[in-house]
Short mmCIF file of C-alpha atoms and ligand atoms in Angstrom, two decimals:
data_model
loop_
_atom_site.label_atom_id
_atom_site.label_comp_id
_atom_site.label_asym_id
_atom_site.label_seq_id
_atom_site.Cartn_x
_atom_site.Cartn_y
_atom_site.Cartn_z
CA MET M 1 39.27 3.88 42.74
CA THR M 2 42.32 3.97 40.45
CA ASN M 3 44.42 5.26 43.33
CA LYS M 4 43.80 2.00 45.16
CA LEU M 5 45.20 -0.11 42.31
CA PRO M 6 48.49 -1.78 43.23
CA ASP M 7 51.63 -1.00 41.20
CA ASN M 8 53.15 -3.25 38.53
CA LEU M 9 49.92 -4.63 37.13
CA HIS M 10 50.02 -6.37 33.76
CA ARG M 11 48.74 -4.54 30.70
CA ASP M 12 45.68 -6.82 30.43
CA THR M 13 44.72 -5.80 33.96
CA LEU M 14 45.29 -2.09 33.26
CA ALA M 15 43.05 -2.45 30.19
CA VAL M 16 40.03 -3.32 32.32
CA ARG M 17 40.87 -1.66 35.66
CA VAL M 18 42.42 1.78 35.11
CA ALA M 19 40.14 4.83 35.42
CA ILE M 20 37.09 3.32 37.04
CA ASP M 21 35.63 6.20 39.04
CA PRO M 22 32.11 5.22 40.08
CA SER M 23 29.61 8.00 40.75
CA GLN M 24 27.43 7.99 43.88
CA TYR M 25 25.58 4.99 42.41
CA GLY M 26 28.62 2.73 42.43
CA GLU M 27 28.26 1.52 38.84
CA ASN M 28 30.76 -1.19 37.86
CA SER M 29 30.73 -0.27 34.17
CA GLU M 30 32.15 3.16 33.33
CA ALA M 31 29.48 5.88 33.18
CA LEU M 32 28.93 7.92 30.03
CA TYR M 33 28.72 11.65 30.79
CA MET M 34 26.76 13.26 27.96
CA THR M 35 26.94 16.95 28.79
CA SER M 36 28.38 19.98 27.04
CA GLY M 37 28.71 22.11 30.17
CA PHE M 38 29.43 21.60 33.88
CA ILE M 39 27.72 23.36 36.81
CA GLN M 40 30.20 25.33 38.91
CA PRO M 41 29.68 25.31 42.71
CA ASP M 42 30.20 29.09 42.90
CA ALA M 43 31.62 32.02 40.97
CA GLU M 44 34.97 31.87 42.76
CA THR M 45 35.51 28.20 41.82
CA ALA M 46 34.50 28.95 38.24
CA ALA M 47 37.07 31.75 38.13
CA ARG M 48 39.83 29.49 39.48
CA ARG M 49 38.96 26.69 37.04
CA PHE M 50 38.97 29.03 34.07
CA ALA M 51 42.29 30.51 35.23
CA GLY M 52 43.68 26.99 35.39
CA THR M 53 44.68 27.25 39.05
CA GLU M 54 42.19 24.57 40.10
CA ASP M 55 41.26 21.28 38.41
CA GLY M 56 37.62 20.78 37.45
CA TYR M 57 35.42 20.42 34.42
CA THR M 58 34.09 23.56 32.79
CA TYR M 59 33.07 23.05 29.17
CA GLY M 60 32.96 20.01 26.88
CA ARG M 61 35.36 21.36 24.27
CA THR M 62 38.11 21.34 26.92
CA SER M 63 37.43 18.07 28.72
CA ASN M 64 34.83 15.60 29.95
CA PRO M 65 35.04 12.82 32.60
CA THR M 66 34.38 10.00 30.10
CA VAL M 67 37.10 11.37 27.82
CA THR M 68 39.45 11.60 30.81
CA SER M 69 38.81 7.93 31.65
CA PHE M 70 39.75 6.91 28.11
CA GLU M 71 42.88 9.10 28.23
CA ARG M 72 44.05 7.66 31.55
CA ARG M 73 43.51 4.08 30.47
CA LEU M 74 45.23 4.52 27.09
CA ALA M 75 48.21 6.28 28.75
CA ALA M 76 48.54 3.40 31.24
CA MET M 77 48.57 0.90 28.37
CA GLU M 78 51.10 2.87 26.28
CA GLY M 79 53.28 3.43 29.35
CA THR M 80 53.19 7.24 29.02
CA GLU M 81 52.52 9.85 31.72
CA ALA M 82 49.44 11.20 29.95
CA ALA M 83 47.23 11.07 26.88
CA ILE M 84 44.79 13.43 25.20
CA GLY M 85 41.79 12.41 23.10
CA ALA M 86 40.95 13.76 19.65
CA SER M 87 37.91 13.57 17.36
CA THR M 88 39.72 11.32 14.84
CA GLY M 89 43.20 9.95 14.19
CA MET M 90 43.81 12.85 11.79
CA GLY M 91 42.53 15.25 14.47
CA ALA M 92 45.24 13.90 16.78
CA ILE M 93 47.96 14.42 14.15
CA LEU M 94 46.62 17.93 13.44
CA MET M 95 46.74 18.69 17.19
CA MET M 96 50.31 17.40 17.41
CA CYS M 97 51.48 19.50 14.46
CA MET M 98 49.69 22.66 15.66
CA GLY M 99 51.27 22.22 19.07
CA LEU M 100 54.83 21.53 17.96
CA LEU M 101 55.44 23.35 14.68
CA LYS M 102 55.76 26.91 13.48
CA SER M 103 56.78 28.55 10.21
CA GLY M 104 60.35 27.63 9.25
CA ASP M 105 60.37 24.35 11.18
CA HIS M 106 61.27 21.12 9.40
CA VAL M 107 59.68 17.67 9.73
CA ILE M 108 60.91 14.30 8.44
CA CYS M 109 58.33 11.62 7.59
CA SER M 110 58.43 8.27 5.91
CA ARG M 111 57.26 8.32 2.32
CA SER M 112 55.02 5.32 3.10
CA MET M 113 52.93 7.04 5.79
CA PHE M 114 49.14 7.18 5.78
CA GLY M 115 48.08 9.28 2.76
CA SER M 116 46.16 11.90 4.75
CA THR M 117 49.17 12.36 7.06
CA ILE M 118 51.39 13.09 4.05
CA ASN M 119 48.84 15.59 2.71
CA LEU M 120 48.25 17.25 6.09
CA ILE M 121 51.92 17.82 6.87
CA GLY M 122 53.29 18.27 3.35
CA ARG M 123 50.48 20.29 1.78
CA GLU M 124 48.39 21.94 4.52
CA PHE M 125 51.25 22.77 6.90
CA GLY M 126 53.39 23.60 3.86
CA LYS M 127 51.01 26.56 3.32
CA PHE M 128 52.09 27.91 6.72
CA GLY M 129 55.82 27.59 6.01
CA VAL M 130 56.51 24.20 7.60
CA GLU M 131 58.99 22.23 5.48
CA THR M 132 58.83 18.44 5.16
CA SER M 133 61.24 15.81 3.81
CA PHE M 134 59.78 12.43 2.85
CA VAL M 135 62.27 9.57 3.16
CA SER M 136 62.56 5.79 3.03
CA GLN M 137 60.61 3.81 5.64
CA THR M 138 63.46 1.40 6.28
CA ASP M 139 66.75 3.23 5.52
CA VAL M 140 67.81 5.21 8.61
CA GLY M 141 70.64 6.69 6.53
CA GLU M 142 68.07 8.62 4.49
CA TRP M 143 66.53 10.06 7.67
CA LYS M 144 69.98 11.09 8.86
CA ALA M 145 70.84 12.75 5.56
CA ALA M 146 67.56 14.72 5.70
CA MET M 147 68.29 16.25 9.15
CA ARG M 148 68.57 20.07 9.22
CA PRO M 149 69.27 22.55 12.03
CA THR M 150 65.54 23.41 11.91
CA THR M 151 64.34 19.77 12.22
CA LYS M 152 61.82 19.63 15.08
CA LEU M 153 59.98 16.38 14.51
CA LEU M 154 60.56 12.91 13.06
CA PHE M 155 57.26 11.13 12.44
CA ALA M 156 57.07 7.42 11.62
CA GLU M 157 54.40 4.76 11.29
CA THR M 158 55.21 1.07 11.65
CA PRO M 159 54.25 -1.25 10.04
CA THR M 160 53.01 0.69 7.01
CA ASN M 161 49.89 0.28 4.95
CA PRO M 162 49.61 -1.78 2.75
CA LEU M 163 53.13 -3.28 2.39
CA THR M 164 53.78 -3.73 6.15
CA GLU M 165 57.29 -2.20 6.06
CA VAL M 166 58.78 -1.89 9.54
CA CYS M 167 61.04 0.94 10.72
CA ASP M 168 63.55 0.80 13.57
CA ILE M 169 62.01 2.95 16.34
CA ALA M 170 65.11 2.93 18.57
CA ALA M 171 67.40 4.04 15.72
CA LEU M 172 65.04 6.90 14.76
CA ALA M 173 64.69 7.97 18.42
CA ALA M 174 68.47 8.12 18.81
CA LEU M 175 68.75 10.18 15.63
CA ALA M 176 66.02 12.62 16.72
CA HIS M 177 67.46 13.06 20.20
CA SER M 178 71.00 13.62 18.91
CA ALA M 179 69.66 16.79 17.28
CA GLY M 180 67.22 17.90 19.99
CA ALA M 181 64.20 16.85 17.90
CA LEU M 182 61.25 14.66 18.92
CA LEU M 183 60.21 11.27 17.53
CA ALA M 184 56.48 10.60 17.21
CA VAL M 185 55.16 7.19 16.15
CA ASP M 186 51.71 6.50 14.70
CA ASN M 187 50.88 3.25 16.53
CA CYS M 188 47.59 2.60 14.78
CA PHE M 189 48.50 -0.78 13.21
CA CYS M 190 49.89 -2.43 16.36
CA SER M 191 48.13 -0.67 19.24
CA PRO M 192 49.68 -0.71 22.74
CA ALA M 193 48.65 -4.35 23.10
CA MET M 194 51.51 -5.25 20.72
CA GLN M 195 53.91 -2.31 20.49
CA ARG M 196 54.77 0.46 22.94
CA PRO M 197 56.95 2.94 21.01
CA VAL M 198 58.09 4.80 24.16
CA GLU M 199 59.84 1.59 25.31
CA PHE M 200 62.09 2.05 22.25
CA GLY M 201 62.67 5.76 22.90
CA ALA M 202 59.81 7.49 21.06
CA ASP M 203 58.58 10.72 22.69
CA LEU M 204 55.01 10.76 21.42
CA VAL M 205 52.54 8.16 20.17
CA THR M 206 49.55 9.00 17.98
CA HIS M 207 46.49 6.83 17.51
CA SER M 208 43.52 6.44 15.26
CA GLY M 209 41.09 5.06 17.86
CA THR M 210 38.82 4.34 14.90
CA LYS M 211 40.89 1.23 14.18
CA TYR M 212 41.92 -1.42 16.73
CA LEU M 213 41.18 0.59 19.91
CA ASP M 214 37.47 0.55 19.08
CA GLY M 215 38.06 -2.66 17.17
CA GLN M 216 34.51 -3.09 15.98
CA GLY M 217 34.23 -0.36 13.35
CA ARG M 218 31.72 1.79 15.23
CA VAL M 219 33.12 5.26 15.96
CA MET M 220 35.80 7.76 14.96
CA ALA M 221 38.38 8.63 17.63
CA GLY M 222 42.03 9.61 18.06
CA ALA M 223 44.63 10.33 20.72
CA ILE M 224 48.18 11.45 21.46
CA CYS M 225 50.15 9.80 24.29
CA GLY M 226 53.28 11.29 25.83
CA PRO M 227 54.84 13.24 28.71
CA SER M 228 52.56 15.50 30.79
CA LYS M 229 54.57 18.60 29.91
CA LEU M 230 53.57 18.18 26.25
CA ILE M 231 50.09 16.66 26.71
CA VAL M 232 48.87 19.09 29.37
CA ASP M 233 50.83 22.25 28.57
CA VAL M 234 51.13 22.09 24.77
CA PHE M 235 48.32 19.93 23.34
CA GLY M 236 45.66 20.77 25.97
CA PRO M 237 45.53 24.44 24.91
CA VAL M 238 45.39 23.40 21.22
CA VAL M 239 42.34 21.17 21.69
CA ARG M 240 40.67 23.84 23.86
CA THR M 241 41.10 26.55 21.23
CA ALA M 242 40.92 24.52 18.00
CA GLY M 243 38.15 22.08 19.03
CA MET M 244 39.23 18.68 17.61
CA THR M 245 37.71 17.31 20.82
CA LEU M 246 36.86 13.63 21.32
CA ALA M 247 33.08 13.24 21.79
CA PRO M 248 32.05 11.61 25.12
CA PHE M 249 30.04 8.85 23.44
CA ASN M 250 32.95 7.93 21.16
CA ALA M 251 35.33 8.06 24.14
CA TRP M 252 33.07 5.63 26.01
CA VAL M 253 33.00 3.22 23.05
CA VAL M 254 36.81 3.18 22.69
CA LEU M 255 37.26 2.97 26.46
CA LYS M 256 35.24 -0.25 26.41
CA GLY M 257 37.12 -1.35 23.28
CA LEU M 258 40.43 -1.15 25.18
CA GLU M 259 39.18 -3.89 27.54
CA THR M 260 39.26 -6.53 24.78
CA LEU M 261 42.18 -5.07 22.78
CA GLY M 262 44.76 -7.59 24.05
CA ILE M 263 42.80 -10.72 23.17
CA ARG M 264 41.63 -9.27 19.87
CA MET M 265 45.18 -8.43 18.75
CA GLN M 266 46.36 -11.93 19.75
CA ALA M 267 43.53 -13.68 17.95
CA GLN M 268 43.57 -11.48 14.83
CA SER M 269 47.38 -11.78 14.58
CA ALA M 270 47.10 -15.58 14.84
CA ASN M 271 44.48 -15.62 12.07
CA ALA M 272 46.60 -13.31 9.90
CA LEU M 273 49.71 -15.47 10.38
CA ALA M 274 47.78 -18.62 9.42
CA ILE M 275 46.41 -16.95 6.27
CA ALA M 276 49.77 -15.39 5.30
CA THR M 277 51.55 -18.74 5.66
CA TRP M 278 48.86 -20.46 3.60
CA LEU M 279 48.90 -17.73 0.90
CA GLU M 280 52.66 -18.19 0.43
CA ASN M 281 51.88 -21.68 -0.92
CA GLN M 282 49.13 -20.65 -3.32
CA PRO M 283 50.28 -20.92 -6.96
CA ALA M 284 48.43 -17.75 -8.04
CA VAL M 285 50.23 -15.66 -5.38
CA ALA M 286 53.61 -14.15 -6.30
CA ARG M 287 54.49 -12.61 -2.94
CA VAL M 288 53.05 -12.12 0.55
CA TYR M 289 53.83 -9.08 2.73
CA TYR M 290 53.41 -9.83 6.44
CA PRO M 291 55.84 -9.03 9.30
CA GLY M 292 55.08 -12.35 11.00
CA LEU M 293 56.59 -14.34 8.10
CA ALA M 294 60.28 -15.30 8.14
CA SER M 295 60.38 -14.10 4.50
CA HIS M 296 59.58 -10.49 5.56
CA PRO M 297 62.71 -8.29 5.16
CA GLN M 298 62.35 -6.80 8.69
CA HIS M 299 60.92 -9.93 10.35
CA GLU M 300 63.32 -9.97 13.31
CA LEU M 301 62.97 -6.25 14.00
CA ALA M 302 59.18 -6.58 13.81
CA MET M 303 59.13 -9.48 16.26
CA ARG M 304 61.30 -7.46 18.68
CA GLN M 305 59.16 -4.31 18.47
CA GLN M 306 55.76 -6.01 18.24
CA SER M 307 55.81 -8.46 21.17
CA GLY M 308 56.39 -11.37 18.77
CA LEU M 309 53.17 -10.70 16.85
CA GLY M 310 52.74 -9.83 13.17
CA GLY M 311 49.52 -7.85 13.49
CA ALA M 312 46.31 -8.31 11.52
CA VAL M 313 47.12 -6.60 8.21
CA LEU M 314 48.74 -8.40 5.29
CA SER M 315 48.98 -7.92 1.53
CA PHE M 316 49.72 -10.19 -1.39
CA ASP M 317 50.67 -9.79 -5.04
CA LEU M 318 48.79 -11.87 -7.60
CA ARG M 319 50.57 -13.11 -10.67
CA GLY M 320 49.69 -11.66 -14.07
CA ASP M 321 51.58 -11.27 -17.33
CA THR M 322 50.81 -7.56 -17.49
CA ALA M 323 49.66 -4.95 -14.95
CA ASP M 324 46.17 -5.13 -16.49
CA ALA M 325 46.06 -8.93 -16.17
CA ALA M 326 47.19 -8.69 -12.54
CA ARG M 327 44.45 -6.14 -11.80
CA VAL M 328 41.81 -8.39 -13.42
CA ASN M 329 43.02 -11.22 -11.16
CA ALA M 330 42.93 -9.00 -8.06
CA PHE M 331 39.39 -7.82 -8.84
CA HIS M 332 38.33 -11.45 -9.43
CA VAL M 333 39.60 -12.53 -6.00
CA ILE M 334 37.91 -9.55 -4.32
CA ASN M 335 34.62 -9.99 -6.16
CA SER M 336 34.51 -13.76 -5.49
CA SER M 337 34.42 -13.21 -1.73
CA ARG M 338 31.15 -13.99 0.04
CA VAL M 339 32.26 -13.63 3.65
CA MET M 340 34.81 -10.77 3.68
CA SER M 341 33.73 -7.13 3.36
CA ILE M 342 34.94 -5.10 0.39
CA ALA M 343 35.94 -1.91 2.21
CA THR M 344 39.08 0.14 2.85
CA ASN M 345 39.15 0.59 6.62
CA LEU M 346 40.88 -1.79 9.02
CA GLY M 347 40.91 -2.66 12.68
CA ASP M 348 37.53 -4.39 12.65
CA THR M 349 36.48 -7.84 13.86
CA LYS M 350 35.20 -8.36 10.30
CA THR M 351 37.82 -9.26 7.68
CA ILE M 352 38.17 -6.55 5.04
CA ILE M 353 39.57 -7.03 1.53
CA CYS M 354 40.60 -4.20 -0.80
CA HIS M 355 42.62 -3.22 -3.87
CA PRO M 356 45.01 -0.44 -2.74
CA ALA M 357 46.06 0.68 -6.25
CA THR M 358 42.50 1.82 -7.13
CA THR M 359 41.26 2.85 -3.66
CA SER M 360 43.53 4.07 -0.84
CA HIS M 361 46.36 4.80 -3.30
CA GLY M 362 44.15 5.55 -6.32
CA ARG M 363 44.96 9.25 -6.39
CA LEU M 364 48.70 8.68 -6.84
CA THR M 365 50.15 8.73 -10.35
CA GLU M 366 51.24 5.35 -11.75
CA VAL M 367 54.89 6.45 -11.30
CA GLN M 368 54.29 7.34 -7.61
CA ARG M 369 52.47 4.05 -7.09
CA GLN M 370 55.31 2.06 -8.60
CA ALA M 371 57.82 3.96 -6.44
CA ALA M 372 55.72 2.98 -3.42
CA GLY M 373 55.67 -0.68 -4.58
CA ILE M 374 51.88 -0.78 -4.96
CA SER M 375 51.23 -2.95 -7.99
CA GLN M 376 47.95 -3.55 -9.82
CA GLY M 377 47.98 -7.16 -8.59
CA LEU M 378 48.21 -6.19 -4.91
CA VAL M 379 45.36 -7.18 -2.56
CA ARG M 380 45.22 -6.12 1.11
CA LEU M 381 43.52 -8.04 3.89
CA ALA M 382 42.75 -6.67 7.34
CA VAL M 383 42.05 -9.97 9.06
CA GLY M 384 39.25 -10.19 11.61
CA LEU M 385 37.88 -12.75 14.02
CA GLU M 386 36.03 -15.12 11.68
CA HIS M 387 37.17 -18.77 11.71
CA VAL M 388 40.38 -18.88 9.70
CA GLU M 389 39.20 -21.82 7.55
CA ASP M 390 36.18 -19.80 6.38
CA ILE M 391 38.49 -16.97 5.25
CA LYS M 392 40.73 -19.43 3.35
CA VAL M 393 37.69 -20.94 1.58
CA ASP M 394 36.50 -17.41 0.76
CA LEU M 395 39.89 -16.56 -0.78
CA LEU M 396 40.02 -19.87 -2.66
CA ARG M 397 36.71 -19.05 -4.37
CA GLY M 398 38.68 -16.44 -6.35
CA LEU M 399 42.20 -17.90 -6.31
CA ASP M 400 41.11 -21.26 -7.72
CA GLY M 401 39.80 -19.67 -10.90
CA LEU M 402 43.20 -18.07 -11.58
CA LYS M 403 45.18 -21.25 -12.13
C1 PLP Y 1 43.18 5.51 9.72
C2 PLP Y 1 44.53 5.98 10.01
C3 PLP Y 1 44.78 7.30 10.43
C4 PLP Y 1 43.67 8.33 10.52
O1 PLP Y 1 42.71 7.99 11.44
P1 PLP Y 1 41.18 8.51 11.35
O2 PLP Y 1 40.61 8.07 12.64
O3 PLP Y 1 40.59 7.85 10.13
O4 PLP Y 1 41.26 9.98 11.20
C5 PLP Y 1 46.06 7.66 10.75
N1 PLP Y 1 47.08 6.79 10.63
C6 PLP Y 1 46.90 5.52 10.22
C7 PLP Y 1 48.06 4.60 10.14
C8 PLP Y 1 45.63 5.07 9.89
O5 PLP Y 1 45.46 3.81 9.45
#
């Protein structure tokens, strides 16, 4: 079916049309293949499939047709040759690191990356002799100064959580390639509907499918997108032996999620921009962090990389004479909400409100938190699909009391 698709289709069309392979029943919605094993036509075919000289499904840890459909559709949307699913976003990053790194290799990461990514690469891979430098999200000079002859991988995430700092993908790709290293980008916050890192020179793209790809907060999933020689020859064997395999049911959910990704990102970005603009004029708010605002330090770069959209995540600092007073104000705004969910995930149709300093970044020391710019008055919103006026009223319930 996919083979019959014409070339040069728009991304919205790819999102609903790539990888439809109806069974003998001709179903129009993608089938879900719940099976751990696959019947082999004969012993000879089984032998060839296990030797890798013939394509075909053998065992669910290696691959599954529903997972393949998700991988093909995501690769088409990211503009990469191939993709490989993983059980979670962290499973995808683990797969990437196992595939690319060995003892003595060096990695450079932004200091503002997802906390579990920092712990996985810095602490867990540190145990196996992988060395990591953590540098500024926005200062390419710091990345350059950190380069070593053993540097194999530069890994960036843009925009970051919760302060929405944006890094220059093209500049980091040029730096990596000048030294024979690879650039990987965690594209969780933007998704391929808004940002395609390979268009700016990145080699690999990682995803937490748990976030916007699913988009409705239902399942855990992850993926790596990139060239076939890495996806098939390097990461395929890792998933087969290490088992961070994407489950067929979860693959089916995110495959269907991809169909509405484009309109969700448009609508949630529009809601977030309206709320960010409005928050900038609230007297209790000291500062708003959102790439879609002209006041954002990397606004122009963000608009260039993100198809003119700011994304759905924003943060704001509440005023307060002391850190304690600012935290009391932040808790008051969060606790006054009657529509938004108090939770720490993102990428849902439901707006989520949280206090990073005591949740996602609660395990940092106060000095580390201050270095990361995460104050006690900071509140993060992951804006969903509710009517924007209802979210404003929900925020005002708390903000009004602060004047
Ligand atoms: C959530 C997240 C991850 C990890 O994804 P899981 O699916 O929760 O394992 C990685 N990177 C970023 C930027 C995330 O927000």
